[in-house]
Coordinates of C-alpha atoms and ligand atoms in Angstrom, one line a residue:
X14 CA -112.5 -52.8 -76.3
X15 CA -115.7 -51.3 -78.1
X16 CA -115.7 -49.5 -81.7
X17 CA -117.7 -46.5 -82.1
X18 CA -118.8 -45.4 -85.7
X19 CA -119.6 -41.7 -86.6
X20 CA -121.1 -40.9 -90.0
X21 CA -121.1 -37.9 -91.6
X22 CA -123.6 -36.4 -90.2
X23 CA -122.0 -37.0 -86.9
X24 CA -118.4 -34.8 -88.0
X25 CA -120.6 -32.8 -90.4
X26 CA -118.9 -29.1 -89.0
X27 CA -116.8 -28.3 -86.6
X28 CA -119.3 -28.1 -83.5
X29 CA -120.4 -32.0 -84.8
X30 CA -116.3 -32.7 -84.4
X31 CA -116.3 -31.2 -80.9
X32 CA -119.3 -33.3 -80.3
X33 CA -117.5 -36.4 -80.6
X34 CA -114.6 -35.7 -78.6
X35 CA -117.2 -35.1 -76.2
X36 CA -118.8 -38.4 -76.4
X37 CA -115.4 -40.1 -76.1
X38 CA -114.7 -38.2 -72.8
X39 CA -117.8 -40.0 -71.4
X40 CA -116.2 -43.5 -71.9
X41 CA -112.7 -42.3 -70.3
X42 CA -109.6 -45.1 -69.6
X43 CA -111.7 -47.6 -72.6
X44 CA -110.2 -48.9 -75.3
X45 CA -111.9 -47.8 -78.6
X46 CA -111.2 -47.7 -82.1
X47 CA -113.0 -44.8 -83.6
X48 CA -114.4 -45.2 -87.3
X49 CA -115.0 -42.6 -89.0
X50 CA -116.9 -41.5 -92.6
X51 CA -116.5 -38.8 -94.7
X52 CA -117.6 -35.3 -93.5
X53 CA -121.6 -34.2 -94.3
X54 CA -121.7 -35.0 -97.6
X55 CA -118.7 -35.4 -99.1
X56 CA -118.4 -38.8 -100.7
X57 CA -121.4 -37.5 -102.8
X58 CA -119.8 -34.4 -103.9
X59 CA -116.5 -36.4 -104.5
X60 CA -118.8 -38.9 -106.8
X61 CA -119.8 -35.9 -108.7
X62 CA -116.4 -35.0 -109.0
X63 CA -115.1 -38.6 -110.6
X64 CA -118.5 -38.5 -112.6
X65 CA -117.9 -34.6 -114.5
X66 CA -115.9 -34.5 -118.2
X67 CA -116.4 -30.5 -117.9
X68 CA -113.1 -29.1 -117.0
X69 CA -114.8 -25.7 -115.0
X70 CA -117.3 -27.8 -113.3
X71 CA -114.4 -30.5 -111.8
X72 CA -112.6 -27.0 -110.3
X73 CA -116.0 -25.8 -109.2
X74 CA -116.3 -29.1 -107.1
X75 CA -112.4 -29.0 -106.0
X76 CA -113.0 -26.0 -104.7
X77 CA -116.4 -26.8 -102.7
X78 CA -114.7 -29.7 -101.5
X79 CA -111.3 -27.5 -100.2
X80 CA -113.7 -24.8 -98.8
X81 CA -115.5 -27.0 -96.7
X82 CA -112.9 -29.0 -94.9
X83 CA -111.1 -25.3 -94.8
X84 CA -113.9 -24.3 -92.7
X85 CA -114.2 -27.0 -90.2
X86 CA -110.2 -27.1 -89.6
X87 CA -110.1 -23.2 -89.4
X88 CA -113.0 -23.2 -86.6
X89 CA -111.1 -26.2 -85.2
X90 CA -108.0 -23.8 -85.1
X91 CA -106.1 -26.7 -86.6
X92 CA -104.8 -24.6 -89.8
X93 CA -101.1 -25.5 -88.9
X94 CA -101.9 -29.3 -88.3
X95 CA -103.9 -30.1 -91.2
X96 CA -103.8 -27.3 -93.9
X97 CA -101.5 -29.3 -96.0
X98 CA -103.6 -32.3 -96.1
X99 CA -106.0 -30.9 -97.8
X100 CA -104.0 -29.4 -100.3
X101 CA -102.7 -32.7 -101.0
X102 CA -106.0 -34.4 -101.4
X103 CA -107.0 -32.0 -103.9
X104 CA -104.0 -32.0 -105.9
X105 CA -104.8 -35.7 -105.8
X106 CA -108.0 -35.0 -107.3
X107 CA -106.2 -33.4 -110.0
X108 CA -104.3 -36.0 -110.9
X109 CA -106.8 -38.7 -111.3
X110 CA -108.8 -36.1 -113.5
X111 CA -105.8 -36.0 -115.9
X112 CA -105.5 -39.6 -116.4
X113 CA -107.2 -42.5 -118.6
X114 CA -110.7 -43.0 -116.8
X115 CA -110.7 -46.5 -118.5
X116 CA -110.2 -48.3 -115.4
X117 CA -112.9 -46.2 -113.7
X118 CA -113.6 -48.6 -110.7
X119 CA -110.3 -48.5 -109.2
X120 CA -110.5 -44.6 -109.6
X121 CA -113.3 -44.7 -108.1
X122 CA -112.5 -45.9 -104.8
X123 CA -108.8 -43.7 -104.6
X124 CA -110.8 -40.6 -105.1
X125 CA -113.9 -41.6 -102.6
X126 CA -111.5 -42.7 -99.9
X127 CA -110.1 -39.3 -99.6
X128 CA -112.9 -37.9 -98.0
X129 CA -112.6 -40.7 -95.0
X130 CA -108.9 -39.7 -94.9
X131 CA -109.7 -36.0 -94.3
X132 CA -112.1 -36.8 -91.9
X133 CA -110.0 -39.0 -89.8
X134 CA -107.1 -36.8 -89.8
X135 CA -108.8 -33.6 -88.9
X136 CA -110.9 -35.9 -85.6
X137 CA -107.7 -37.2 -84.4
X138 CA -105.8 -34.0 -84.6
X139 CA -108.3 -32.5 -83.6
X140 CA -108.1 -34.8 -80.3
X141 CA -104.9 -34.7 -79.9
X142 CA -105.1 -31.3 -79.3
X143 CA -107.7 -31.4 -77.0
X144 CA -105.6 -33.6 -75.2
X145 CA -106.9 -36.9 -75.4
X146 CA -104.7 -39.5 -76.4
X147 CA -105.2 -40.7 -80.0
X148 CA -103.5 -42.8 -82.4
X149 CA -104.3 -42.2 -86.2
X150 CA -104.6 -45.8 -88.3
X151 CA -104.8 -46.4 -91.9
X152 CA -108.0 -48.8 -92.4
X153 CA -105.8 -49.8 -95.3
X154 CA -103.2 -51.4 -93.8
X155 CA -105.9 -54.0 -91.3
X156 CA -108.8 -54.1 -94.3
X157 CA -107.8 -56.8 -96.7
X158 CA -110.2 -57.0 -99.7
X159 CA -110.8 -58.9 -102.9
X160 CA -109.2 -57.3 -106.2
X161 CA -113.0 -56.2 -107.4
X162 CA -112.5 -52.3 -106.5
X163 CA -116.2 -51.5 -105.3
X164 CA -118.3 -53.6 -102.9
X165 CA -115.3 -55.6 -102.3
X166 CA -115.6 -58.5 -100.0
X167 CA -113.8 -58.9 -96.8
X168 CA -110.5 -61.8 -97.0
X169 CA -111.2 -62.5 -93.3
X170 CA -107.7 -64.5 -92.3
X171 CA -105.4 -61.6 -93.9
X172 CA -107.5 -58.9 -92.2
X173 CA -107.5 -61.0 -88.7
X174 CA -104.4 -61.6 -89.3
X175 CA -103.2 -57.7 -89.9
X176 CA -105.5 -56.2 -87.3
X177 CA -103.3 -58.8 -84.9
X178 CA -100.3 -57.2 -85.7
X179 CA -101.1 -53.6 -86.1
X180 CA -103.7 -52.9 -83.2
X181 CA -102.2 -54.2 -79.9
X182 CA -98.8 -52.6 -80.4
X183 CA -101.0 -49.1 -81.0
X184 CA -103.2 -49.5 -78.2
X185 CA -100.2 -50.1 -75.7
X186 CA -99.7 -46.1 -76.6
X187 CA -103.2 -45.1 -76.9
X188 CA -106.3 -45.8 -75.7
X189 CA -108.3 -44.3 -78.7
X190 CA -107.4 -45.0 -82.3
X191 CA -108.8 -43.5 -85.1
X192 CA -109.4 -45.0 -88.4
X193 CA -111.4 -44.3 -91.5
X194 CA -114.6 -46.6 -92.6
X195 CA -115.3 -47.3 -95.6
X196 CA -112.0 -48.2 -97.2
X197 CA -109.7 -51.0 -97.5
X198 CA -106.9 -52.4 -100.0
X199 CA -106.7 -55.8 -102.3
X200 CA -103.5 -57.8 -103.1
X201 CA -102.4 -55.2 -105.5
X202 CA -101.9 -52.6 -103.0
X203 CA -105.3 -50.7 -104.6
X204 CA -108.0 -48.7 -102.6
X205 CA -110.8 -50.3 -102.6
X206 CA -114.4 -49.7 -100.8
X207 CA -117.1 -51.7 -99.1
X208 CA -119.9 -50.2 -100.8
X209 CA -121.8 -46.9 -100.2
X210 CA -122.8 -46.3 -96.5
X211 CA -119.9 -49.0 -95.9
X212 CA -118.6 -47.5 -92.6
X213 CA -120.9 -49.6 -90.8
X214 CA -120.1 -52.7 -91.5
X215 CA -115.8 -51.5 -91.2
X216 CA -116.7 -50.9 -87.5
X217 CA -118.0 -54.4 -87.3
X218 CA -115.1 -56.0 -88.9
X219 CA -112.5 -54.3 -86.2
X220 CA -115.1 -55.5 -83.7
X221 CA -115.1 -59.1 -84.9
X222 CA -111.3 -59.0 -85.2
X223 CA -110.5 -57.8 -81.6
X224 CA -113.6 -59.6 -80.1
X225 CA -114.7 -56.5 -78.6
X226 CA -117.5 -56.2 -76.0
X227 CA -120.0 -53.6 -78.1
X228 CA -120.4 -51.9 -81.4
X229 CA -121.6 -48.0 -81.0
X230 CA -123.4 -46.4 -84.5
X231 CA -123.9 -42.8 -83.5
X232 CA -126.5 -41.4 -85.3
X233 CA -128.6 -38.3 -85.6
X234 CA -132.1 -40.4 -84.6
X235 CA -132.4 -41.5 -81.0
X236 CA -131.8 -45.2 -81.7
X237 CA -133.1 -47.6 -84.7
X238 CA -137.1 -46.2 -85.0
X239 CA -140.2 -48.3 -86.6
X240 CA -140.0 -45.9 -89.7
X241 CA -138.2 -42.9 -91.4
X242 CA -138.8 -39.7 -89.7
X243 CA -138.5 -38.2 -93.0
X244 CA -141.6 -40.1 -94.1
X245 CA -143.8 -40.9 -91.1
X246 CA -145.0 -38.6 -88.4
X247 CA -145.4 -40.8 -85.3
X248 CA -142.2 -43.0 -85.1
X249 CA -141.3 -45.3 -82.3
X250 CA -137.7 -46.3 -81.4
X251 CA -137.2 -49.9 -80.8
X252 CA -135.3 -50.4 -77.6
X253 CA -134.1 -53.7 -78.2
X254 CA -134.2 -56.1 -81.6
X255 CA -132.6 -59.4 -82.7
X256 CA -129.5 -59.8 -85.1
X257 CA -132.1 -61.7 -87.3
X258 CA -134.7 -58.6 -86.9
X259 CA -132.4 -55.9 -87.4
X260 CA -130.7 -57.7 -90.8
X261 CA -134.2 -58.0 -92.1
X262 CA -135.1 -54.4 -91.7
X263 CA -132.0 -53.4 -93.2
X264 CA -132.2 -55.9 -96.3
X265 CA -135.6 -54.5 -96.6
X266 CA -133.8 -50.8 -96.6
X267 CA -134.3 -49.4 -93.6
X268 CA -130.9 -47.0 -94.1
X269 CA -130.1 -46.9 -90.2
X270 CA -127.3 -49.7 -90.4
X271 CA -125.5 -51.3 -93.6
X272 CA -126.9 -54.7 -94.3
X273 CA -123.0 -56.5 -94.0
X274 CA -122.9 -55.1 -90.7
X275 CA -124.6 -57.6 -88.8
X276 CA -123.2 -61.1 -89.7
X277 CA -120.1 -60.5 -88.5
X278 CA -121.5 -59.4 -85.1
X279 CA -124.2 -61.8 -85.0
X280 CA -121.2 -64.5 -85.2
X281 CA -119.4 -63.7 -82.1
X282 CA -122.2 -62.4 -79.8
X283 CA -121.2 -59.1 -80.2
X284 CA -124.0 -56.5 -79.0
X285 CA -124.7 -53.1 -81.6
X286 CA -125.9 -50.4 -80.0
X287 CA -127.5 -47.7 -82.2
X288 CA -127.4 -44.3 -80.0
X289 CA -128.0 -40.4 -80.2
X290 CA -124.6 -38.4 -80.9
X291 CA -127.4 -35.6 -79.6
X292 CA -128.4 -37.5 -76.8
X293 CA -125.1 -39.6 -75.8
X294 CA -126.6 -40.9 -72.4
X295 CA -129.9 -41.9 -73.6
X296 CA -130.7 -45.8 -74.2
X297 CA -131.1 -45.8 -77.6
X298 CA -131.7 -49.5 -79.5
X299 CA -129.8 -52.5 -78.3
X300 CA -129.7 -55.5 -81.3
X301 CA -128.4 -58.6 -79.6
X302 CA -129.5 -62.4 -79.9
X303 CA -132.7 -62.1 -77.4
X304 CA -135.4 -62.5 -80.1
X305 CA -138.0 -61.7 -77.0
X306 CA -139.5 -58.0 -78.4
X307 CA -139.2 -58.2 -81.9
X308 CA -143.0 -58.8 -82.7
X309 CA -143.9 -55.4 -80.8
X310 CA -144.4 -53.1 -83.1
X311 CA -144.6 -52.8 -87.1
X312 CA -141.9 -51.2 -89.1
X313 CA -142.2 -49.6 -92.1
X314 CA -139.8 -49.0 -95.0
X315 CA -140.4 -46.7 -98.1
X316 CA -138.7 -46.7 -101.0
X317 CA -139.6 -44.0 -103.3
X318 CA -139.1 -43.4 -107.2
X319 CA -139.1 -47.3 -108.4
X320 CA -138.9 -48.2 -111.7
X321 CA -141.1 -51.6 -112.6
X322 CA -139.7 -54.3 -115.4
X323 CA -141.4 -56.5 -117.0
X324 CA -139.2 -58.7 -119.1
X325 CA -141.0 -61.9 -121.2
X326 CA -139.0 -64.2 -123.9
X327 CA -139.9 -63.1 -127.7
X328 CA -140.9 -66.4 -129.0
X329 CA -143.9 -66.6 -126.2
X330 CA -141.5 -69.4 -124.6
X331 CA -142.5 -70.4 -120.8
X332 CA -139.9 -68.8 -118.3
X333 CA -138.0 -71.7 -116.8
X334 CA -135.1 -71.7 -115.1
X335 CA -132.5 -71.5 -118.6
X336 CA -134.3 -68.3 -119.6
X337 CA -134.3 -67.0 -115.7
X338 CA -130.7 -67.6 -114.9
X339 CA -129.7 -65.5 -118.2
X340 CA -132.2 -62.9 -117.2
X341 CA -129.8 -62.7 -114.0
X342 CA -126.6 -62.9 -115.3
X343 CA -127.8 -60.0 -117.7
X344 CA -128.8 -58.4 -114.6
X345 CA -125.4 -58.7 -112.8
X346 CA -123.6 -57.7 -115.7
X347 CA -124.6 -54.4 -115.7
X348 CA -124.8 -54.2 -111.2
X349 CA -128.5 -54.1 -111.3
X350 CA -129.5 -54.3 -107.6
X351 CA -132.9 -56.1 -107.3
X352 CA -135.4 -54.6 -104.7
X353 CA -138.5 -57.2 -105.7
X354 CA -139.1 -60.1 -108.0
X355 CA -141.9 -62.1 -108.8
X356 CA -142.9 -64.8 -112.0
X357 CA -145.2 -66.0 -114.1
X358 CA -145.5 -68.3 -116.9
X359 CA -144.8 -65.9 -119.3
X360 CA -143.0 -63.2 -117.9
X361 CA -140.5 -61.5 -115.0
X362 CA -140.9 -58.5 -113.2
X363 CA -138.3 -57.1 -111.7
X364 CA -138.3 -53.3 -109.4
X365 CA -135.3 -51.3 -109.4
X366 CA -134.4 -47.9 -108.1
X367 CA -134.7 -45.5 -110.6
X368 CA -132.0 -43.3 -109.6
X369 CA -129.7 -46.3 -109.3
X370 CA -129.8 -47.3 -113.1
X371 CA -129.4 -46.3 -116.2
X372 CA -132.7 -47.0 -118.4
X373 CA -131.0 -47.0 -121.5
X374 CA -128.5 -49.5 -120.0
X375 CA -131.1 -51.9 -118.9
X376 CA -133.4 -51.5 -122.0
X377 CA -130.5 -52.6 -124.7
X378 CA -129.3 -55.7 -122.6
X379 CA -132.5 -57.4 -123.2
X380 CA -134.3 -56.0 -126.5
X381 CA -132.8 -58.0 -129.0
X382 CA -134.1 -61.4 -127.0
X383 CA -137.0 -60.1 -125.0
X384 CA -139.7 -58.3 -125.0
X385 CA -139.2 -55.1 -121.9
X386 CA -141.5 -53.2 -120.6
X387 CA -141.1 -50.6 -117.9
X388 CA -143.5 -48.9 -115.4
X389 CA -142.3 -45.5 -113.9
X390 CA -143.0 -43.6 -110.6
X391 CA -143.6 -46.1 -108.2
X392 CA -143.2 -46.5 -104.8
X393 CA -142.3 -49.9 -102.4
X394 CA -143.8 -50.3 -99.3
X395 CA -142.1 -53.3 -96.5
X396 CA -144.3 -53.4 -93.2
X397 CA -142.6 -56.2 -91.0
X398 CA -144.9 -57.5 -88.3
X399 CA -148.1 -56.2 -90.5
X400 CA -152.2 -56.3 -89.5
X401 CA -155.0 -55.4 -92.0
X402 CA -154.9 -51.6 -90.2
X403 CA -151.4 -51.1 -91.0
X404 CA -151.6 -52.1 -94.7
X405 CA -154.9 -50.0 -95.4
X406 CA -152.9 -47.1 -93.7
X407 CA -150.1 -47.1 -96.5
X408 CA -152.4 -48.1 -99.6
X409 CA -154.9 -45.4 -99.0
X410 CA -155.2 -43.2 -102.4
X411 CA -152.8 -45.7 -104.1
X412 CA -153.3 -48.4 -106.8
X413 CA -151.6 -51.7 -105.6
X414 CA -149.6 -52.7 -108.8
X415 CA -147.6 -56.1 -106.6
X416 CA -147.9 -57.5 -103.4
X417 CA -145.8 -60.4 -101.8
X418 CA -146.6 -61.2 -98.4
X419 CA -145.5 -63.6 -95.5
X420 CA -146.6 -64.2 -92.2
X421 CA -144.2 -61.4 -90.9
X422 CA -143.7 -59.4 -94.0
X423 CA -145.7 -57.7 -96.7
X424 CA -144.3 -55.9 -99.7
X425 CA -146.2 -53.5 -102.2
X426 CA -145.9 -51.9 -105.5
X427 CA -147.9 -49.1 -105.1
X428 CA -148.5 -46.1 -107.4
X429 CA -150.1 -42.9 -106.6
X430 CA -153.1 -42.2 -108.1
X431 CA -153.0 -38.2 -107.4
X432 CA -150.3 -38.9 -110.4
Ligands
LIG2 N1 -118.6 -42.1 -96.8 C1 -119.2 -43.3 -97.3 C2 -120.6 -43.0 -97.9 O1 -121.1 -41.9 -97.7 C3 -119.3 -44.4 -96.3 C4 -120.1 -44.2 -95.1 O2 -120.4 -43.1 -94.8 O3 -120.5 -45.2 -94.5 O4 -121.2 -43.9 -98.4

């Protein structure tokens, strides 16, 4: 058995849907169990959507988000099959809007999961119709979470144990089944989600439960590459890297798989492959145990718009580890996700993504007991397997404000002094 994962980008319009049914026609008489994200963009614009109080913009949005799948269905000629989903998604959307947004998390994930549920019903009808046998499956009822609603973590027994009684029995019918990513449910019976770009690490929990011989990420890049396309000219695709090389570059941020995904994999052996939906039959990047080629080549990862804090005690008190552990639990309190740290006698730095936190949030859970301090407009370079010409090549015309380094990784602060 092998599970394939298809973002968004991969069902992003009708053609992209096509596309896939393609790709499944080249692994004909497999068993596979298709996970599947949200169309293009819409968990973002269904985020919007949770986040407006303006009654005319929420409609606006509805509306962007019926229009869109509308689209894809009617140039899939699937109107009949799947017309009325969507009209029940967005009343859905309606109701949530209406109601008490107190409990805001568990809205949260019942209004983001419908865009998974839109997308996996329109690809398996859409199957279906091409003829190729597909059974649709709630992730819901295999995907047994914690009661926390967002970044839930996986209760591994009750999920094993679900996936054992719900998968066989559906691939004695069919040979492809098609779920959603993303999404699973707590003890209460609530949606809940795995986190944002989440779909990954879904796929690896069906492969871990049914031992399956390969995990497939199709993606819009030829394979996992030493940088961000986006940022650097001359990229090169790694053909093969280690679990352990491949959960570092994604820690680090490389965005090409979800950090979760590889643990479960790495536990039973199980080979990802990250391949071309453009390019189906090319190699693309293998990432297995064989630690043999991951010294070739540096990567780089960029993370743009950082926001530097530096937090010291108010009474000019040493940071020891009393003062550091409530600096963290002030941290968690509000989900502040740390991308560097570093101490020193008097005070912490910490570097966040600005577009990740609120300032104001941040600044008034530490003023009345410390002082804070923040720098603005900053940017974090990680070069794994770095030499002196790679690190002049990224600080050139830039003031180095942090550096960590190891023998395999360097991380810098920079900020641009064009600013
Ligand atoms: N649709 C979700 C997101 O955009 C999950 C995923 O695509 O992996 O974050």
């Amino acid at each position: 058995m092998k599970v394939f994962k298809f973002g968004g980008a991969s069902v992003k319009d009708a053609n992209a849907v096509r596309n896939v049914c393609d790709i499944l026609s080249l692994y004909k008489n497999e068993k596979i169990i298709v996970v599947v994200s949200a169309m293009g963009k819409t968990t973002n614009l269904l985020e919007k959507i949770i986040e407006t109080k303006n009654n005319l913009e929420f409609e606006e949005l509805k509306k962007q988000l019926f229009s869109f799948h509308q689209k894809i269905i009617c140039d899939l000629n699937l109107q009949k099959e799947t017309f009325s989903m969507i009209e029940k998604a967005t009343n859905k959307l309606k109701l949530s809007y209406k109601i008490d947004k107190k409990n805001n998390q568990a809205i949260y994930s019942a209004i983001v999961s419908i865009g998974e549920y839109l997308s996996s019903n329109i690809l398996s009808c859409y199957l279906k119709k091409q003829n190729i046998k597909a059974s649709w499956c709630d992730a819901k009822s295999i995907i047994t979470t914690t009661e926390k609603h967002i970044d839930s973590s996986i209760i591994w027994p009750l999920t094993q144990q679900k996936f054992n009684d719900i998968v066989p029995p559906l691939f004695k019918k069919n040979s492809i089944l098609v779920t959603q990513g993303f999404i699973g449910k707590n003890k209460l019976e609530e949606t809940t989600t795995l986190g944002r770009e989440g779909s990954d690490f879904s796929a690896a929990i069906f492969a871990y439960c049914g031992n399956a011989d390969g995990v497939y990420i199709w993606k819009d890049v030829p394979g996992m590459l030493n940088a961000d396309p986006k940022f650097f000219q001359n990229t090169i695709k790694l053909d093969q890297i280690s679990y352990r090389e491949a959960l570092e570059l994604s820690y680090y941020g490389a965005s090409v798989i979800h950090p979760k995904t590889i643990k479960p994999l790495h536990n039973k052996g199980i080979p990802l492959y990250v391949k071309s939906f453009l390019e189906p039959k090319s190699k693309g990047t293998i990432i297995n145990s064989s630690k043999d080629k991951d010294r070739l080549v540096p990567s780089f990862i960029f993370k743009h718009d950082q926001i530097l804090f530096s937090i010291k005690p108010k009474d000019f008190s040493f940071l020891v580890e009393e003062n550091l552990s409530d600096i963290f639990a002030r941290l968690s309190k509000i989900n502040a996700k740390i991308n560097v740290m570093q101490n020193s006698a008097l005070s912490f730095s910490i570097l966040l993504d600005r577009r990740k936190i609120n300032l104001n949030e941040i600044l008034s859970a530490f003023r009345e007991d410390y002082v804070i301090r923040y720098n603005e407009g900053l940017e974090l370079v990680t070069i794994r397997n770095h030499d002196q010409k790679t690190i002049d090549f990224v600080t050139k015309g830039k003031r180095n404000i942090l550096e960590q380094k190891t023998r395999n990784t360097i991380r810098i602060v920079l900020k641009d002094l064009k600013q």
